[in-house]
Coordinates of C-alpha atoms in Angstrom, one line a residue:
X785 CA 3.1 -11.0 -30.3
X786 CA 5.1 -12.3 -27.3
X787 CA 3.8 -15.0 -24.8
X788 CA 1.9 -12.0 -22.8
X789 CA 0.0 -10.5 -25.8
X790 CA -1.0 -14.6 -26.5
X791 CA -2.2 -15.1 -23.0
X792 CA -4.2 -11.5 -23.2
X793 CA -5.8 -13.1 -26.3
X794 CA -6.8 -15.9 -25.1
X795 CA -8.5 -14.4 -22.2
X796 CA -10.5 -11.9 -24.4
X797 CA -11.3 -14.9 -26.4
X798 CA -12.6 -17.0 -23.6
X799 CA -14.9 -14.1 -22.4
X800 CA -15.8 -13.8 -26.1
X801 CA -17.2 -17.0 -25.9
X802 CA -18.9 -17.1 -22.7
X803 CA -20.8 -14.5 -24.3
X804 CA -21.4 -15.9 -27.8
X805 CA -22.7 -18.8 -25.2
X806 CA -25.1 -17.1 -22.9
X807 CA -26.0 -14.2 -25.4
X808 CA -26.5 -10.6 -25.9
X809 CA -28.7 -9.7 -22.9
X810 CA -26.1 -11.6 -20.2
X811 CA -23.7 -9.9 -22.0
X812 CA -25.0 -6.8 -21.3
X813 CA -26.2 -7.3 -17.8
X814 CA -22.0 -8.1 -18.0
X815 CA -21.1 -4.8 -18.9
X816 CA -23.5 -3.1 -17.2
X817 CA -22.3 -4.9 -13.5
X818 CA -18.8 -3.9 -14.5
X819 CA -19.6 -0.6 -15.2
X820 CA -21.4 -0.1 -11.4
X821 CA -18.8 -2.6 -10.0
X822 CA -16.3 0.3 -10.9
X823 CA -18.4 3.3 -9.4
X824 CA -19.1 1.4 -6.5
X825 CA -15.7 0.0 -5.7
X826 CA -14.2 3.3 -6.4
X827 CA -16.2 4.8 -4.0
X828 CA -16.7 2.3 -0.8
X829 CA -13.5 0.7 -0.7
X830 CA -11.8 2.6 2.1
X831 CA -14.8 1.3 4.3
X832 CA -13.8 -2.4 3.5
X833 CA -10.3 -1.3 3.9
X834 CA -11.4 -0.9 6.9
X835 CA -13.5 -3.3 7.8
X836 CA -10.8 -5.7 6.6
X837 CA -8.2 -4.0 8.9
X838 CA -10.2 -4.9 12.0
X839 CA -12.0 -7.9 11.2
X840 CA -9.2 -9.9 10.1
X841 CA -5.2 -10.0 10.5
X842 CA -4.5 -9.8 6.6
X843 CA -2.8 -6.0 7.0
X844 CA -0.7 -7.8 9.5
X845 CA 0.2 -10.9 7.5
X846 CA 1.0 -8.7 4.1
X847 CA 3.3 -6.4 6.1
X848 CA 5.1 -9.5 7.9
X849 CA 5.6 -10.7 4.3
X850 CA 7.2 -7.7 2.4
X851 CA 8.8 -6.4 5.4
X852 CA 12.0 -8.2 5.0
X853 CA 12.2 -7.8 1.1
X854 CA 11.7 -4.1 1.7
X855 CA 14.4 -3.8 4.5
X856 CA 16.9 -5.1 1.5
X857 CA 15.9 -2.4 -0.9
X858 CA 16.2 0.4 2.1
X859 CA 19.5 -0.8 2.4
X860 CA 20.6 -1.3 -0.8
X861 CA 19.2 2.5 -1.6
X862 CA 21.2 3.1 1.7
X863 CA 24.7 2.2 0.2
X864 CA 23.7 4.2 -3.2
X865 CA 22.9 7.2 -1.2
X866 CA 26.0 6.7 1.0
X867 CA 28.1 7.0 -2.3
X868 CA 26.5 9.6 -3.7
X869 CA 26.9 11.7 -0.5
X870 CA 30.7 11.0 -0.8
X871 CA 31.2 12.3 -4.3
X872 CA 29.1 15.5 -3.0
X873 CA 31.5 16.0 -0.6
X874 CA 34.3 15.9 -2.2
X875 CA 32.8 18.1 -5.1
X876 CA 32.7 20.9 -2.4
X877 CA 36.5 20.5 -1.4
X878 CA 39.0 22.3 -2.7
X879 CA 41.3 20.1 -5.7
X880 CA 44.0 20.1 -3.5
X881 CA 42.2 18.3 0.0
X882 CA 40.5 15.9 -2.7
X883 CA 43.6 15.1 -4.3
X884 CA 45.1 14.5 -0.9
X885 CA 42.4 12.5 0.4
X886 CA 42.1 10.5 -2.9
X887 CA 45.7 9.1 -1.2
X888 CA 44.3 8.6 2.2
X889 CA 42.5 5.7 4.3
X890 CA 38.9 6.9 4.9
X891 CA 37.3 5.0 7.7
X892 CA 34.0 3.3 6.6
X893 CA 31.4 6.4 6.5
X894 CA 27.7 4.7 7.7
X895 CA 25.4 7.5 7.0
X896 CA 22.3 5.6 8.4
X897 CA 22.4 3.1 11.0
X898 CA 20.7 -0.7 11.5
X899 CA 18.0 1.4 13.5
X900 CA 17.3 3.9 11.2
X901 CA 17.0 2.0 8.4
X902 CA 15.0 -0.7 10.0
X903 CA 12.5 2.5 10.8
X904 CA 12.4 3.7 7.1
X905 CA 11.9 0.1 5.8
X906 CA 9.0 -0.1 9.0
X907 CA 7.5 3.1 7.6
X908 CA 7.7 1.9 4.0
X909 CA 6.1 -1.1 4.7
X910 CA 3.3 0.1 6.7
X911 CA 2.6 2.4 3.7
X912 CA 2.8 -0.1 0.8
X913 CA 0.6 -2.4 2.6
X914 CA -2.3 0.5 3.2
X915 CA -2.2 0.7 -0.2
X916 CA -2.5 -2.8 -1.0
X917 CA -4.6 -3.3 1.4
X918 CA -6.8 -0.4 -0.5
X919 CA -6.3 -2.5 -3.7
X920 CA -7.2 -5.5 -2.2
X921 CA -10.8 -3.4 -1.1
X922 CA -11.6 -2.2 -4.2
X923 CA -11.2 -5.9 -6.0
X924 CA -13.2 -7.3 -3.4
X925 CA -16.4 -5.2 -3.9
X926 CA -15.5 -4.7 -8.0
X927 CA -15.8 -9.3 -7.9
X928 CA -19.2 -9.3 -5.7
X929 CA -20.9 -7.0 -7.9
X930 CA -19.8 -8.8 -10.8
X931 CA -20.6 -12.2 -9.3
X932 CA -24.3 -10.5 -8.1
X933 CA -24.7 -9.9 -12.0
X934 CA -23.8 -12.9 -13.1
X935 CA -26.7 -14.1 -10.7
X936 CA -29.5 -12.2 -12.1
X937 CA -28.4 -12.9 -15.6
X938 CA -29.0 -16.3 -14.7
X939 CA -32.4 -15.7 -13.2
X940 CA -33.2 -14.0 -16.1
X941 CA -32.2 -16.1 -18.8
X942 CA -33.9 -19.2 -17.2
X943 CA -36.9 -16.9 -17.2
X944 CA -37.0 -16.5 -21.0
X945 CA -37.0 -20.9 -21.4
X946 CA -36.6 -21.6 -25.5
X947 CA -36.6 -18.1 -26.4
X948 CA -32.9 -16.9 -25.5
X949 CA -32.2 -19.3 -28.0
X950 CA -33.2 -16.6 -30.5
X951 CA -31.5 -13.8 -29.1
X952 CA -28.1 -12.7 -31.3
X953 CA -25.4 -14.3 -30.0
X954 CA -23.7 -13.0 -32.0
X955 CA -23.8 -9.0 -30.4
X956 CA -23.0 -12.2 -27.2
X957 CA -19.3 -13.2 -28.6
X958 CA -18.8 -8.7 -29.4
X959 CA -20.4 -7.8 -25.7
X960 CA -18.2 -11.0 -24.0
X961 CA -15.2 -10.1 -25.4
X962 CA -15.7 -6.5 -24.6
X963 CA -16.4 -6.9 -21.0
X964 CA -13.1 -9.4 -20.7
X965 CA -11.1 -6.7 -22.3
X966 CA -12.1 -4.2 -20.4
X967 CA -11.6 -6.0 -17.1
X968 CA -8.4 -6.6 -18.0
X969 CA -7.7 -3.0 -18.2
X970 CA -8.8 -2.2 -15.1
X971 CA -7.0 -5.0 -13.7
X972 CA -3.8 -3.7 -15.1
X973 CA -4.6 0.0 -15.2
X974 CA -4.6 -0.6 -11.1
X975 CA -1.4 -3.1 -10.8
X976 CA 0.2 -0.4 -13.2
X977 CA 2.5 1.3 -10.9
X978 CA 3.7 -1.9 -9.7
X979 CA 4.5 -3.5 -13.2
X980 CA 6.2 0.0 -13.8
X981 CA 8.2 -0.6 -11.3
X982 CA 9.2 -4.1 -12.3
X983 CA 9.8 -3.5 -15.5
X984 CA 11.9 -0.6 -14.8
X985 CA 14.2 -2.7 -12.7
X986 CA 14.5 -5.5 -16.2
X987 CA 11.4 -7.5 -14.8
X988 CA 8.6 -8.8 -16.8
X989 CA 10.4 -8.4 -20.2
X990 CA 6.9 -9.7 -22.2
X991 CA 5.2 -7.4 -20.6
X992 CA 7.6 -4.2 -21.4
X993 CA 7.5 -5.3 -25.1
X994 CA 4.0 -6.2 -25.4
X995 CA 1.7 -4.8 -27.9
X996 CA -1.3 -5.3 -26.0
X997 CA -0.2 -3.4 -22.7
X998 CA -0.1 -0.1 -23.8
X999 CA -4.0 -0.6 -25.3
X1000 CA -5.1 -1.4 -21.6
X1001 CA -3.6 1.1 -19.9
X1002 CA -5.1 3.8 -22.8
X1003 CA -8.2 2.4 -21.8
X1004 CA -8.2 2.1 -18.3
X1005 CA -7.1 5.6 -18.5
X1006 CA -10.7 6.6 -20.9
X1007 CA -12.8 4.2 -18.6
X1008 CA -11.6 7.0 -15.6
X1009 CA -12.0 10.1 -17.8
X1010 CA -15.3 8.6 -18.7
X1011 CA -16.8 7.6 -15.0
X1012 CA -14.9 10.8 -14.2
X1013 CA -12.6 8.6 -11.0
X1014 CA -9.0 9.2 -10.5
X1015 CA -8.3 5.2 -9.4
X1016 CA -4.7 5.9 -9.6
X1017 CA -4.3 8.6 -7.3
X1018 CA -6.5 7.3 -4.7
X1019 CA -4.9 3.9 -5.0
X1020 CA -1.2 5.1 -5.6
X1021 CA 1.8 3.0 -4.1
X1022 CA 4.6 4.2 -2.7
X1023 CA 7.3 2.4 -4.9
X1024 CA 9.6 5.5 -5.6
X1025 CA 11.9 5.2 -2.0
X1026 CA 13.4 8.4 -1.5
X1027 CA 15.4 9.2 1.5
X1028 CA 14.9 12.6 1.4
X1029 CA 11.1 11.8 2.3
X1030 CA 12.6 10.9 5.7
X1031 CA 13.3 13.4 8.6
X1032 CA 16.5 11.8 9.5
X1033 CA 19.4 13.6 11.8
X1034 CA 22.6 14.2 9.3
X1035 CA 25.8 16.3 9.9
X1036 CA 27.8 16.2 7.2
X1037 CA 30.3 18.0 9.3
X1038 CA 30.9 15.2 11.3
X1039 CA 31.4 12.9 8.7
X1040 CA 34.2 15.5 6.9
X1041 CA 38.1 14.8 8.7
X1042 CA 39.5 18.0 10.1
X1043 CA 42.7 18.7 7.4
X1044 CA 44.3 20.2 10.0
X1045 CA 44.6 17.5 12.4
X1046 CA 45.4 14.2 10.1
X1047 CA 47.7 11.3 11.1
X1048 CA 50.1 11.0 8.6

């Protein structure tokens, strides 16, 4: 087990023993409120998205903060896509002009210009943070329901005086741990495409070798079979950056040098 799969643990744990603590029937109520939490949160969230949008500046403030880190990526994807466009070029020209221009001083090619690529990385941005912003939304209602249940537990616990102290806490420290483990899931189930993404580019190296990760994600992916939602489609971010997804004005005429009219 790597530091990851420890700190998973001791989450579960700790929700294990809020539950061992408080008992079977607030463990229950637990579940219970994460199991509408979901179903509710999966289906209102665009209207807090919305809400969100137009009651507060915090669309505004995510895209004024990943605006500039994105901008690097376009243009980093920029120079890759310049190259490759190079070596597809010269794949189409006869051995003999390649050979020649192998030899030769190419001026620096700039497929996409500061302008262009400041409107991809714009576009980018503005999509990534919808979809954050839909993330953000569904969290938001899935923590108020869970917080509302934690409530009425509590009512009705203090209702029952001396008796909860009967009730099997041990079914508690089972249900607890349960309802930690599978709020984790969802948690990382949703933040999946991003830790993908991280992971793909050498991040978060306890979290590609954990043995814990791969048992969420299973189970987020049964918790949406089994409430019959498709979270990840509706909640989907746009981390794969293709230019090709752009409409963007190319001649690769222009960009070729006329054979029959080269200084020598």
């Amino acid at each position: 087990m790597n530091p990851f799969d420890i700190l998973i643990f001791i989450i579960i744990l700790f929700g294990a023993i809020q539950g061992f603590r408080k008992g079977l029937i607030s463990g229950i109520i637990s579940l219970g409120c994460n199991i509408i939490g979901l179903i509710l949160a999966a289906r209102n969230y665009q209207l807090v998205k919305v809400w969100l949008e137009t009651k507060t500046s915090l669309n505004i403030w995510i895209e004024k903060v990943i605006y500039g880190r994105v901008l690097s990526l376009v243009e980093k994807r920029a120079g890759e896509s310049q190259e490759q466009a190079l070596e597809s070029i010269f794949s189409i020209l006869p051995k003999e002009f390649a050979a020649f221009l192998e030899d030769f001083q190419l001026p620096d090619l700039q497929l996409y210009s500061s302008g262009v690529l400041e409107t991809i990385a714009r576009t980018f941005t503005q999509s990534l943070t919808s979809s954050i912003m839909s993330i953000i939304s569904f969290f938001l209602i899935f923590i108020i329901v869970i917080i509302i249940g934690e409530i009425i537990a509590s009512i009705i616990l203090s209702t029952l005086g001396t008796f909860k102290r009967t009730i099997n806490r041990g079914g508690g420290f089972l249900v607890g741990g349960l309802v930690s483990f599978l709020g984790l899931a969802i948690f990382f189930g949703l933040l999946s495409p991003i830790i993908s993404f991280i992971t793909s580019n050498g991040g978060l190296e306890s979290v590609r070798t954990s043995i814990i990760y791969p048992h969420l994600l299973n189970s987020f992916t049964l918790i949406q079979e089994f409430l019959q939602l498709n979270l990840l489609e509706n909640l989907a971010l746009p981390l794969d950056l293709d230019f090709q997804d752009f409409d963007l004005p190319l001649d690769w005429r222009e960009m070729l040098p006329n054979p029959y009219n080269v200084d020598l």
